[in-house]
mmCIF file of C-alpha atoms in Angstrom:
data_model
loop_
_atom_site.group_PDB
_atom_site.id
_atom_site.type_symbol
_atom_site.label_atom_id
_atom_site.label_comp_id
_atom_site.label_asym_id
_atom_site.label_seq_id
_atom_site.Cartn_x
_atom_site.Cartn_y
_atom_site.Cartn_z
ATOM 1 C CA UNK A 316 -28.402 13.719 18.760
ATOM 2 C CA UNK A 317 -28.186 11.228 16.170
ATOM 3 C CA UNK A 318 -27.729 13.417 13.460
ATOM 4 C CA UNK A 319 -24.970 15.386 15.309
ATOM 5 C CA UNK A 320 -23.110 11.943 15.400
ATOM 6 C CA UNK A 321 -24.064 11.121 11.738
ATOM 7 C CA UNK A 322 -22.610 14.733 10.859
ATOM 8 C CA UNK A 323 -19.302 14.300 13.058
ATOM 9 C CA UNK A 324 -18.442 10.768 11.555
ATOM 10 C CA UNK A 325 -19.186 12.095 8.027
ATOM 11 C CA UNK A 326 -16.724 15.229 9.094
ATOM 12 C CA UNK A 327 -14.393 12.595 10.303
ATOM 13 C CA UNK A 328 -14.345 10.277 7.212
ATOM 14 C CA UNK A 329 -13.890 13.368 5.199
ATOM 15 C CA UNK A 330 -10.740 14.317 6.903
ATOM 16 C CA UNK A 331 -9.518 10.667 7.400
ATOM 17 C CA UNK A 332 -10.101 10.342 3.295
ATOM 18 C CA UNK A 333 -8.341 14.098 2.512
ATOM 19 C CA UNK A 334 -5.462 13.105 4.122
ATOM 20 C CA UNK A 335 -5.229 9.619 3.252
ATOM 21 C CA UNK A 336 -4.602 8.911 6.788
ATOM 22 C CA UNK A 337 -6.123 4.884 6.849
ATOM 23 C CA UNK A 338 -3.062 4.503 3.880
ATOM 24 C CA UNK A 339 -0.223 6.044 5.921
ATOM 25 C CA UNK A 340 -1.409 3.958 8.920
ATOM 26 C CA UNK A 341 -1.860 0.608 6.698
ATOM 27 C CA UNK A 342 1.878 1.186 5.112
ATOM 28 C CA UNK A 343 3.082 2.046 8.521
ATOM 29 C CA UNK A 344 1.351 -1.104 9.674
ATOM 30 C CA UNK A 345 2.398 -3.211 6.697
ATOM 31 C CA UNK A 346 6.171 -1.858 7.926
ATOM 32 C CA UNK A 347 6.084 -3.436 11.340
ATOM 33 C CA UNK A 348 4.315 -6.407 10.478
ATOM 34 C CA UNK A 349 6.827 -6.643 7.826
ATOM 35 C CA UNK A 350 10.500 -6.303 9.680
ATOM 36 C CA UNK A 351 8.956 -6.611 13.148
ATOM 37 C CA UNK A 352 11.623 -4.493 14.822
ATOM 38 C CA UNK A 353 12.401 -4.496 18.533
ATOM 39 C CA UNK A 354 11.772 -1.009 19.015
ATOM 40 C CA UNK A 355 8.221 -0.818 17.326
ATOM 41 C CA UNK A 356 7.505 3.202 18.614
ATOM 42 C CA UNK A 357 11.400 4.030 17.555
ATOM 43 C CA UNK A 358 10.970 2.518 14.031
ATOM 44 C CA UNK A 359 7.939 4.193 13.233
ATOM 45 C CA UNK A 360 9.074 7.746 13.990
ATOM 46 C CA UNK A 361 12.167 6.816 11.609
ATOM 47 C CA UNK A 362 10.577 5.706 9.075
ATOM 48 C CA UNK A 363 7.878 8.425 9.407
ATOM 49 C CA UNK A 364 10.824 11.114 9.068
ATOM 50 C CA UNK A 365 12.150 9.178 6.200
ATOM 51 C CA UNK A 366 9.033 9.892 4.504
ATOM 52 C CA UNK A 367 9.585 13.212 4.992
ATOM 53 C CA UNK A 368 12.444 13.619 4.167
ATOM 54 C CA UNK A 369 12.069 11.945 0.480
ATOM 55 C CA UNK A 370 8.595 13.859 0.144
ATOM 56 C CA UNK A 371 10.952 16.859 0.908
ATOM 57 C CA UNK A 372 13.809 16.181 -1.485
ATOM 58 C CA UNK A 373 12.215 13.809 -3.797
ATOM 59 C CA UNK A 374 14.100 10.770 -3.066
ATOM 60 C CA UNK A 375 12.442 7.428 -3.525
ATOM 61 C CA UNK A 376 10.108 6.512 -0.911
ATOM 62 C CA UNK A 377 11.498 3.533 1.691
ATOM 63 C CA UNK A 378 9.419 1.019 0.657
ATOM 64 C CA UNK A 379 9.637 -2.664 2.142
ATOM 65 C CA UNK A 380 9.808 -5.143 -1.186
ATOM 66 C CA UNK A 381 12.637 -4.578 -3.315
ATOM 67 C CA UNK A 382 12.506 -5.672 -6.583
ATOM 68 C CA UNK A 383 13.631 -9.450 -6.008
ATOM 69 C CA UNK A 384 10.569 -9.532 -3.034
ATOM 70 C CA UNK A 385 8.418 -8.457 -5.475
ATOM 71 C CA UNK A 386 9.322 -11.316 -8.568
ATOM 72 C CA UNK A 387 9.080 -13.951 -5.469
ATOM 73 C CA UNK A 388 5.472 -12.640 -4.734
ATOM 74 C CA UNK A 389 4.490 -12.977 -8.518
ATOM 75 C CA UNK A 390 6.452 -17.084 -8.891
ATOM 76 C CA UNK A 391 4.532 -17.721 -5.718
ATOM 77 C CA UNK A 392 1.126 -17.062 -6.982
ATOM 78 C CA UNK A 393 2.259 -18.539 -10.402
ATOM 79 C CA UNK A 394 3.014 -22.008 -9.034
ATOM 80 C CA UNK A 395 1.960 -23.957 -12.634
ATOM 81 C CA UNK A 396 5.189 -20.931 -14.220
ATOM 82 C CA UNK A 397 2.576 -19.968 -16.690
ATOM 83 C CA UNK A 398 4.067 -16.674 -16.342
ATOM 84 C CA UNK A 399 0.798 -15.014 -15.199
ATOM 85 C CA UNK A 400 -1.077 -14.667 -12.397
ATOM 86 C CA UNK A 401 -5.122 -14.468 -12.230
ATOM 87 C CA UNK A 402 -6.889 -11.341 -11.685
ATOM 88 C CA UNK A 403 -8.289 -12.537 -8.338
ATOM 89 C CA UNK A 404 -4.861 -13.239 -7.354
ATOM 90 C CA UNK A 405 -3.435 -9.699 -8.213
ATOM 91 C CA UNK A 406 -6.119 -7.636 -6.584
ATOM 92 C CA UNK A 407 -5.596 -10.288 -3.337
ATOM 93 C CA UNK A 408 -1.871 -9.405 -3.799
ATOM 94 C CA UNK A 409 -2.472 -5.808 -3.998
ATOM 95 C CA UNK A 410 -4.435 -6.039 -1.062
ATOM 96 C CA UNK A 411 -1.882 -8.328 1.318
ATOM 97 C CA UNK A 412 1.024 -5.163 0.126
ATOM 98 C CA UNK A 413 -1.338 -2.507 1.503
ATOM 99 C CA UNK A 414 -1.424 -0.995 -2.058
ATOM 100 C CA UNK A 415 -5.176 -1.543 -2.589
ATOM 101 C CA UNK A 416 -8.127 -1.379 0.131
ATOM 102 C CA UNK A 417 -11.006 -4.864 -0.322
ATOM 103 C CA UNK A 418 -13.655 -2.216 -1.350
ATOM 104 C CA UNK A 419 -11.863 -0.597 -4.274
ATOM 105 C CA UNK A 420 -13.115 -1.800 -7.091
ATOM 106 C CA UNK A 421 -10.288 -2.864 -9.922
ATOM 107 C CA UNK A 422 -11.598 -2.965 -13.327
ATOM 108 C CA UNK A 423 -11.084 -6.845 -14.776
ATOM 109 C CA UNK A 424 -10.313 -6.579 -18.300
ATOM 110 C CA UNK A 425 -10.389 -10.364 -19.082
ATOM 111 C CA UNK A 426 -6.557 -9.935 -19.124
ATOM 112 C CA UNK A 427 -4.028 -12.046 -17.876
ATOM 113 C CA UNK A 428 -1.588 -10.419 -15.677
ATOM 114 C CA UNK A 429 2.348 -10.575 -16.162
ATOM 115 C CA UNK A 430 5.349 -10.242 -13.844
ATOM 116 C CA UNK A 431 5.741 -6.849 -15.736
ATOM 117 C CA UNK A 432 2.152 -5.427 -15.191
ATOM 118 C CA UNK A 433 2.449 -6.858 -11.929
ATOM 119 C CA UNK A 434 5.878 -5.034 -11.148
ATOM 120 C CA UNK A 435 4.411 -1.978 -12.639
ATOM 121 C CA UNK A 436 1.474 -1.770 -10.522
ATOM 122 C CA UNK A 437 3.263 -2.246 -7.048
ATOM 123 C CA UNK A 438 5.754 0.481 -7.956
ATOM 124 C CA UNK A 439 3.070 2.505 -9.481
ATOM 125 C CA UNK A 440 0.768 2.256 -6.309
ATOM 126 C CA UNK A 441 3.587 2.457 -3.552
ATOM 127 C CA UNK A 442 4.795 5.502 -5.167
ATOM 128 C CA UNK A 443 1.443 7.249 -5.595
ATOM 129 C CA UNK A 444 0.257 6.083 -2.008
ATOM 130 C CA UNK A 445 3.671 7.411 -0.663
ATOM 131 C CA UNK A 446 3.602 10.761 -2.694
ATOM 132 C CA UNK A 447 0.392 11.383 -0.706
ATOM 133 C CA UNK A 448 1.914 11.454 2.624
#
């Protein structure tokens, strides 16, 4: 019996994993928590055929930080304006957008990261979690 249920979950994590499923669901839930709309069910099956449609077409991907939300993140974590951030800080951030699970493991290079790495790596993330979908 047990190892029926061990095989199952594994089956289950597989599929979950393939189809990135625990991503969609986290930038779905990142979404509500996000703009908190009245109609919770409604928004999600918009913004569910929005992602659809730009996977379709190859529009750009509704993501919920625009450019400006993004800087504000990065002078937030940067209160002393050093213009960088600590690595610790980055893979939190990563982690609060959605864009990076507390398991994965990020490689620290002993570098300091920018507004411009950090910039890069949201829009280099959201796309490639998005492009999944």
């Amino acid at each position: 019996m047990e190892a029926t249920t061990s095989s199952r979950e594994l089956r289950a994590r597989d599929y979950l994993e393939k189809h990135r499923i625990m991503e969609l669901l986290n930038y779905l839930t990142t979404h509500l928590i996000f703009f908190q709309p009245d109609k919770p069910r409604e928004y999600l099956i918009s913004l569910l055929e929005r992602l659809r449609i730009a996977k379709i077409t190859g529009v750009a991907f509704p993501f919920f930080m625009d450019h400006s939300n993004i800087v504000s993140m990065f002078e937030m974590m940067d209160a002393s304006n050093k213009g960088t951030i600590s690595f610790v800080q980055y893979k939190q951030a990563l982690i609060t957008l959605g864009l990076c699970t507390a398991d994965e493991v990020l490689k620290d290079d002993g570098r300091i990261i920018t507004l411009d790495k950090f910039k890069h790596e949201v829009s280099r993330r959201s796309q490639e979690i998005c492009s999944a979908f």
